């Protein structure tokens, strides 16, 4: 890095199905590589090999880790950067930060993949100018990142909204697929849940099919819970399910006023259209977010 040039940053976005390793000129993506999220050994060895190749070409100033959770995000905790008890088979108690620290001496930042994506959308995407936003990703699992005043929400751990329960549609019988909670919202509308509950593969099922009705209800109930509990200025819905089935987002927006039952009259159709949207950065929200975590770690290290 020459004086005055952006720092050379790298990011690892660990997702339930794929992992994306990114090189950035600051937070501008220069290069990205996707690889399957397999076992911890296979996945992290492959990711670190790519980082090592970039490091050999020119030193990395910092690295960001954006991981599926739950993961310890408290920097002074003994197990900082460790994935805790997760539905992802084989990944519980994986010390992701420990793996990276063993190979690289630069500053390393850690947060959830959804918090990282939320930060990216807040800085460069659909959440610009918002003091509060929620970023939901619906894919292999369901996660939500929350940003308030430019900072991700942490506390005891980090938000695990995928594992809350919402009010079911009358007569609903689907038991859900979550190995911990069954019919939590992740167990109802994640990718694996849709494949289990729908009469055909989601990609082949007509968007107008009544089979989608309960799914729409469940997503709208989640949105209602977020609106009433957090009152965010923006709710951004990303992930593979939302990307491949955008009709779910539109139908859930349409369903939301009925679930709110007139309680928030200012939240009319136009306001809902503004508040609930798809990510402006698309699939780049996570990779850009991982670079933001690297940049944050670099700045913190210099204070």
CSV table of C-alpha atoms in Angstrom, one decimal:
chain,number,residue,atom,x,y,z
A,1,UNK,CA,0.0,0.0,0.0
A,2,UNK,CA,1.5,3.3,-1.0
A,3,UNK,CA,0.9,6.5,1.0
A,4,UNK,CA,-2.5,7.9,0.3
A,5,UNK,CA,-3.8,4.8,-1.5
A,6,UNK,CA,-6.7,2.7,-0.1
A,7,UNK,CA,-5.7,-0.1,2.2
A,8,UNK,CA,-5.5,-3.6,0.7
A,9,UNK,CA,-8.2,-5.5,2.5
A,10,UNK,CA,-9.6,-9.0,2.4
A,11,UNK,CA,-12.8,-10.6,3.6
A,12,UNK,CA,-14.3,-14.0,4.2
A,13,UNK,CA,-18.0,-14.4,4.1
A,14,UNK,CA,-19.0,-17.8,5.5
A,15,UNK,CA,-22.5,-18.7,4.4
A,16,UNK,CA,-24.5,-21.8,4.9
A,17,UNK,CA,-24.1,-23.1,1.4
A,18,UNK,CA,-21.1,-21.1,0.0
A,19,UNK,CA,-18.2,-19.1,1.2
A,20,UNK,CA,-17.0,-16.0,-0.6
A,21,UNK,CA,-13.4,-14.8,-0.3
A,22,UNK,CA,-12.9,-11.2,-1.4
A,23,UNK,CA,-10.0,-8.9,-2.1
A,24,UNK,CA,-10.6,-5.1,-1.9
A,25,UNK,CA,-9.0,-1.9,-2.7
A,26,UNK,CA,-10.4,-0.4,0.5
A,27,UNK,CA,-14.1,-1.5,0.4
A,28,UNK,CA,-14.1,-1.6,-3.4
A,29,UNK,CA,-14.2,-5.3,-4.6
A,30,UNK,CA,-11.2,-6.2,-6.8
A,31,UNK,CA,-11.6,-9.9,-6.9
A,32,UNK,CA,-13.9,-12.5,-5.4
A,33,UNK,CA,-13.9,-16.3,-5.3
A,34,UNK,CA,-16.8,-18.6,-4.2
A,35,UNK,CA,-16.3,-22.0,-2.8
A,36,UNK,CA,-18.7,-24.5,-1.2
A,37,UNK,CA,-19.1,-24.4,2.6
A,38,UNK,CA,-18.2,-28.0,3.3
A,39,UNK,CA,-16.4,-29.1,6.5
A,40,UNK,CA,-14.6,-26.5,8.6
A,41,UNK,CA,-11.2,-28.0,7.6
A,42,UNK,CA,-12.0,-28.0,3.9
A,43,UNK,CA,-13.6,-24.6,3.8
A,44,UNK,CA,-11.2,-22.7,5.9
A,45,UNK,CA,-8.1,-24.2,4.3
A,46,UNK,CA,-9.4,-23.2,0.9
A,47,UNK,CA,-10.3,-19.7,2.0
A,48,UNK,CA,-6.9,-19.2,3.7
A,49,UNK,CA,-5.0,-20.5,0.7
A,50,UNK,CA,-6.7,-17.8,-1.4
A,51,UNK,CA,-5.8,-15.1,1.2
A,52,UNK,CA,-2.2,-16.4,1.2
A,53,UNK,CA,-2.0,-16.0,-2.5
A,54,UNK,CA,-3.1,-12.4,-2.3
A,55,UNK,CA,-0.8,-11.8,0.7
A,56,UNK,CA,2.1,-13.1,-1.4
A,57,UNK,CA,1.4,-10.6,-4.1
A,58,UNK,CA,1.1,-7.7,-1.7
A,59,UNK,CA,0.6,-7.5,2.1
A,60,UNK,CA,-3.0,-7.4,3.4
A,61,UNK,CA,-3.7,-4.6,5.8
A,62,UNK,CA,-6.6,-6.3,7.5
A,63,UNK,CA,-9.1,-9.1,7.2
A,64,UNK,CA,-12.8,-9.2,7.9
A,65,UNK,CA,-14.7,-12.4,8.8
A,66,UNK,CA,-18.5,-12.3,8.2
A,67,UNK,CA,-19.8,-15.7,9.4
A,68,UNK,CA,-23.1,-17.5,9.8
A,69,UNK,CA,-24.0,-17.8,13.5
A,70,UNK,CA,-24.3,-18.0,16.2
A,71,UNK,CA,-20.7,-16.7,16.6
A,72,UNK,CA,-19.1,-14.9,19.5
A,73,UNK,CA,-18.7,-11.2,18.5
A,74,UNK,CA,-17.4,-9.8,21.8
A,75,UNK,CA,-13.7,-8.9,21.2
A,76,UNK,CA,-12.6,-9.4,24.8
A,77,UNK,CA,-14.3,-12.9,25.1
A,78,UNK,CA,-12.0,-15.9,25.3
A,79,UNK,CA,-13.9,-17.5,22.5
A,80,UNK,CA,-14.2,-14.4,20.3
A,81,UNK,CA,-14.7,-15.5,16.7
A,82,UNK,CA,-15.9,-19.0,17.6
A,83,UNK,CA,-19.0,-20.4,16.0
A,84,UNK,CA,-21.2,-21.6,18.8
A,85,UNK,CA,-23.9,-24.3,18.7
A,86,UNK,CA,-25.2,-24.0,15.2
A,87,UNK,CA,-27.7,-25.9,13.0
A,88,UNK,CA,-24.9,-26.2,10.4
A,89,UNK,CA,-23.6,-29.8,10.8
A,90,UNK,CA,-20.0,-30.1,11.9
A,91,UNK,CA,-19.4,-26.4,12.5
A,92,UNK,CA,-20.3,-26.0,16.2
A,93,UNK,CA,-17.4,-24.8,18.3
A,94,UNK,CA,-15.3,-23.9,15.3
A,95,UNK,CA,-12.7,-21.2,16.1
A,96,UNK,CA,-12.8,-19.3,12.8
A,97,UNK,CA,-10.8,-16.4,14.1
A,98,UNK,CA,-8.2,-18.8,15.6
A,99,UNK,CA,-7.8,-20.4,12.1
A,100,UNK,CA,-7.2,-17.0,10.5
A,101,UNK,CA,-5.0,-15.6,13.3
A,102,UNK,CA,-2.7,-18.7,13.0
A,103,UNK,CA,-1.8,-17.6,9.4
A,104,UNK,CA,-2.1,-13.8,9.4
A,105,UNK,CA,-0.8,-11.2,11.9
A,106,UNK,CA,-2.8,-8.3,10.5
A,107,UNK,CA,-5.9,-6.9,12.3
A,108,UNK,CA,-9.0,-9.1,11.9
A,109,UNK,CA,-12.6,-8.1,12.5
A,110,UNK,CA,-15.5,-10.5,13.2
A,111,UNK,CA,-19.2,-10.2,12.9
A,112,UNK,CA,-22.2,-12.2,11.6
A,113,UNK,CA,-22.7,-12.4,7.8
A,114,UNK,CA,-26.0,-10.6,8.2
A,115,UNK,CA,-24.6,-7.8,10.3
A,116,UNK,CA,-21.9,-7.3,7.7
A,117,UNK,CA,-24.5,-7.2,4.9
A,118,UNK,CA,-26.5,-4.8,6.9
A,119,UNK,CA,-23.5,-2.5,7.3
A,120,UNK,CA,-22.8,-2.6,3.6
A,121,UNK,CA,-26.4,-1.7,2.7
A,122,UNK,CA,-26.3,1.1,5.3
A,123,UNK,CA,-23.1,2.5,3.9
A,124,UNK,CA,-23.6,2.0,0.1
A,125,UNK,CA,-27.0,0.5,-0.6
A,126,UNK,CA,-30.7,0.6,0.2
A,127,UNK,CA,-30.1,1.7,3.8
A,128,UNK,CA,-28.2,4.9,3.1
A,129,UNK,CA,-29.4,7.8,5.2
A,130,UNK,CA,-31.3,5.5,7.6
A,131,UNK,CA,-30.7,5.7,11.3
A,132,UNK,CA,-32.0,2.2,11.8
A,133,UNK,CA,-32.4,-0.8,9.5
A,134,UNK,CA,-32.8,-4.6,9.5
A,135,UNK,CA,-31.3,-6.8,6.9
A,136,UNK,CA,-32.9,-10.2,6.6
A,137,UNK,CA,-31.3,-13.0,4.6
A,138,UNK,CA,-33.4,-16.0,3.7
A,139,UNK,CA,-31.4,-18.9,2.3
A,140,UNK,CA,-30.1,-22.1,3.8
A,141,UNK,CA,-31.1,-20.5,7.1
A,142,UNK,CA,-32.7,-17.2,8.1
A,143,UNK,CA,-30.7,-14.5,9.8
A,144,UNK,CA,-31.2,-10.8,10.5
A,145,UNK,CA,-28.7,-8.1,11.1
A,146,UNK,CA,-29.6,-4.8,12.8
A,147,UNK,CA,-27.8,-1.5,12.4
A,148,UNK,CA,-28.6,1.5,14.5
A,149,UNK,CA,-26.8,4.8,14.1
A,150,UNK,CA,-24.3,3.1,11.8
A,151,UNK,CA,-23.4,0.3,14.3
A,152,UNK,CA,-24.4,-3.3,14.4
A,153,UNK,CA,-26.5,-4.4,17.4
A,154,UNK,CA,-24.7,-6.6,19.8
A,155,UNK,CA,-25.6,-7.6,23.4
A,156,UNK,CA,-25.5,-11.0,25.1
A,157,UNK,CA,-24.6,-12.2,21.6
A,158,UNK,CA,-26.1,-10.8,18.4
A,159,UNK,CA,-29.7,-10.9,17.0
A,160,UNK,CA,-30.9,-14.5,16.2
A,161,UNK,CA,-34.3,-13.5,14.8
A,162,UNK,CA,-34.4,-16.6,12.7
A,163,UNK,CA,-35.2,-18.6,15.8
A,164,UNK,CA,-38.2,-16.6,17.1
A,165,UNK,CA,-41.7,-18.0,16.7
A,166,UNK,CA,-44.4,-16.0,15.0
A,167,UNK,CA,-48.2,-16.5,14.9
A,168,UNK,CA,-49.1,-19.3,12.5
A,169,UNK,CA,-51.9,-19.1,9.9
A,170,UNK,CA,-55.1,-20.7,11.0
A,171,UNK,CA,-55.0,-24.5,10.4
A,172,UNK,CA,-51.3,-24.5,9.7
A,173,UNK,CA,-49.8,-28.0,10.4
A,174,UNK,CA,-46.3,-27.9,9.0
A,175,UNK,CA,-44.0,-28.9,11.8
A,176,UNK,CA,-40.9,-26.9,10.6
A,177,UNK,CA,-37.4,-28.0,9.9
A,178,UNK,CA,-35.2,-26.3,12.5
A,179,UNK,CA,-33.3,-29.0,14.5
A,180,UNK,CA,-33.6,-26.9,17.6
A,181,UNK,CA,-37.0,-25.2,17.5
A,182,UNK,CA,-39.0,-26.9,14.7
A,183,UNK,CA,-41.4,-24.2,13.6
A,184,UNK,CA,-39.4,-21.1,14.4
A,185,UNK,CA,-39.4,-18.7,11.4
A,186,UNK,CA,-36.2,-20.2,10.0
A,187,UNK,CA,-37.8,-23.6,10.2
A,188,UNK,CA,-40.8,-22.3,8.3
A,189,UNK,CA,-39.5,-20.2,5.4
A,190,UNK,CA,-35.8,-21.0,4.9
A,191,UNK,CA,-34.8,-22.7,1.6
A,192,UNK,CA,-34.8,-26.2,3.1
A,193,UNK,CA,-38.2,-25.5,4.8
A,194,UNK,CA,-39.7,-24.4,1.5
A,195,UNK,CA,-38.5,-27.6,-0.2
A,196,UNK,CA,-40.0,-29.6,2.7
A,197,UNK,CA,-43.4,-27.9,2.9
A,198,UNK,CA,-44.3,-27.1,-0.7
A,199,UNK,CA,-45.8,-29.7,-3.1
A,200,UNK,CA,-43.1,-29.0,-5.7
A,201,UNK,CA,-39.6,-27.5,-5.9
A,202,UNK,CA,-40.0,-23.8,-5.1
A,203,UNK,CA,-38.4,-22.8,-8.4
A,204,UNK,CA,-41.0,-24.8,-10.3
A,205,UNK,CA,-44.1,-23.8,-8.4
A,206,UNK,CA,-46.3,-21.2,-9.9
A,207,UNK,CA,-46.0,-18.0,-7.8
A,208,UNK,CA,-49.9,-17.8,-7.9
A,209,UNK,CA,-50.2,-21.2,-6.4
A,210,UNK,CA,-52.2,-21.3,-3.1
A,211,UNK,CA,-49.4,-23.4,-1.7
A,212,UNK,CA,-47.5,-20.2,-1.2
A,213,UNK,CA,-50.2,-18.6,0.9
A,214,UNK,CA,-49.0,-19.9,4.3
A,215,UNK,CA,-45.4,-19.0,3.4
A,216,UNK,CA,-46.5,-15.4,2.6
A,217,UNK,CA,-48.4,-15.3,5.9
A,218,UNK,CA,-45.3,-16.5,7.8
A,219,UNK,CA,-43.0,-13.9,6.2
A,220,UNK,CA,-45.6,-11.1,6.8
A,221,UNK,CA,-45.8,-12.1,10.4
A,222,UNK,CA,-42.0,-11.8,10.7
A,223,UNK,CA,-42.2,-8.3,9.1
A,224,UNK,CA,-45.0,-7.3,11.5
A,225,UNK,CA,-42.9,-8.4,14.5
A,226,UNK,CA,-40.0,-6.4,13.3
A,227,UNK,CA,-42.1,-3.3,12.6
A,228,UNK,CA,-43.7,-3.4,16.0
A,229,UNK,CA,-40.7,-4.3,18.1
A,230,UNK,CA,-37.9,-2.4,16.4
A,231,UNK,CA,-39.6,0.3,14.3
A,232,UNK,CA,-36.8,0.3,11.7
A,233,UNK,CA,-36.7,2.9,8.9
A,234,UNK,CA,-35.8,0.1,6.5
A,235,UNK,CA,-36.2,-3.6,6.2
A,236,UNK,CA,-34.1,-5.1,3.5
A,237,UNK,CA,-34.7,-8.7,2.4
A,238,UNK,CA,-31.9,-10.6,0.7
A,239,UNK,CA,-30.6,-14.1,0.3
A,240,UNK,CA,-31.2,-16.9,-2.2
A,241,UNK,CA,-34.9,-17.4,-1.5
A,242,UNK,CA,-35.8,-13.7,-1.8
A,243,UNK,CA,-33.7,-13.4,-5.0
A,244,UNK,CA,-35.3,-16.4,-6.7
A,245,UNK,CA,-38.8,-15.8,-5.3
A,246,UNK,CA,-39.2,-12.0,-5.3
A,247,UNK,CA,-43.0,-12.5,-5.4
A,248,UNK,CA,-42.8,-13.6,-1.7
A,249,UNK,CA,-41.5,-10.1,-0.7
A,250,UNK,CA,-44.2,-8.3,-2.8
A,251,UNK,CA,-47.0,-10.5,-1.5
A,252,UNK,CA,-45.8,-10.2,2.1
A,253,UNK,CA,-45.8,-6.4,1.8
A,254,UNK,CA,-49.3,-6.6,0.5
A,255,UNK,CA,-50.3,-8.9,3.4
A,256,UNK,CA,-48.7,-6.8,6.1
A,257,UNK,CA,-51.5,-4.1,6.6
A,258,UNK,CA,-54.0,-6.9,7.3
A,259,UNK,CA,-51.8,-8.4,10.0
A,260,UNK,CA,-51.2,-5.0,11.6
A,261,UNK,CA,-55.0,-4.6,11.5
A,262,UNK,CA,-54.9,-0.8,11.1
A,263,UNK,CA,-52.8,-0.3,14.2
A,264,UNK,CA,-50.3,1.9,12.4
A,265,UNK,CA,-52.4,4.0,10.0
A,266,UNK,CA,-49.3,6.0,8.7
A,267,UNK,CA,-47.9,2.7,7.4
A,268,UNK,CA,-49.9,2.8,4.1
A,269,UNK,CA,-49.0,0.9,0.9
A,270,UNK,CA,-46.6,3.6,-0.3
A,271,UNK,CA,-44.8,3.7,3.1
A,272,UNK,CA,-44.5,-0.1,3.2
A,273,UNK,CA,-43.1,-0.1,-0.4
A,274,UNK,CA,-40.4,2.4,0.8
A,275,UNK,CA,-39.6,0.6,4.0
A,276,UNK,CA,-39.4,-3.0,2.8
A,277,UNK,CA,-37.2,-3.6,-0.2
A,278,UNK,CA,-34.6,-5.9,-1.8
A,279,UNK,CA,-30.9,-5.1,-1.3
A,280,UNK,CA,-29.4,-2.5,-3.6
A,281,UNK,CA,-26.1,-4.3,-3.6
A,282,UNK,CA,-27.6,-7.6,-4.4
A,283,UNK,CA,-25.2,-10.5,-3.9
A,284,UNK,CA,-22.3,-8.1,-3.1
A,285,UNK,CA,-23.8,-7.0,0.2
A,286,UNK,CA,-22.0,-9.8,2.1
A,287,UNK,CA,-18.6,-9.5,0.4
A,288,UNK,CA,-18.6,-5.7,0.8
A,289,UNK,CA,-19.7,-6.1,4.4
A,290,UNK,CA,-16.7,-8.4,5.0
A,291,UNK,CA,-14.4,-5.7,3.7
A,292,UNK,CA,-16.1,-3.1,6.0
A,293,UNK,CA,-15.3,-5.4,8.9
A,294,UNK,CA,-11.7,-5.5,7.8
A,295,UNK,CA,-11.6,-1.7,7.5
A,296,UNK,CA,-13.2,-1.3,11.0
A,297,UNK,CA,-10.5,-3.6,12.4
A,298,UNK,CA,-7.8,-1.7,10.7
A,299,UNK,CA,-9.0,1.7,12.0
A,300,UNK,CA,-9.5,0.3,15.6
A,301,UNK,CA,-6.0,-1.1,15.6
A,302,UNK,CA,-4.6,2.4,14.8
A,303,UNK,CA,-6.5,4.2,17.6
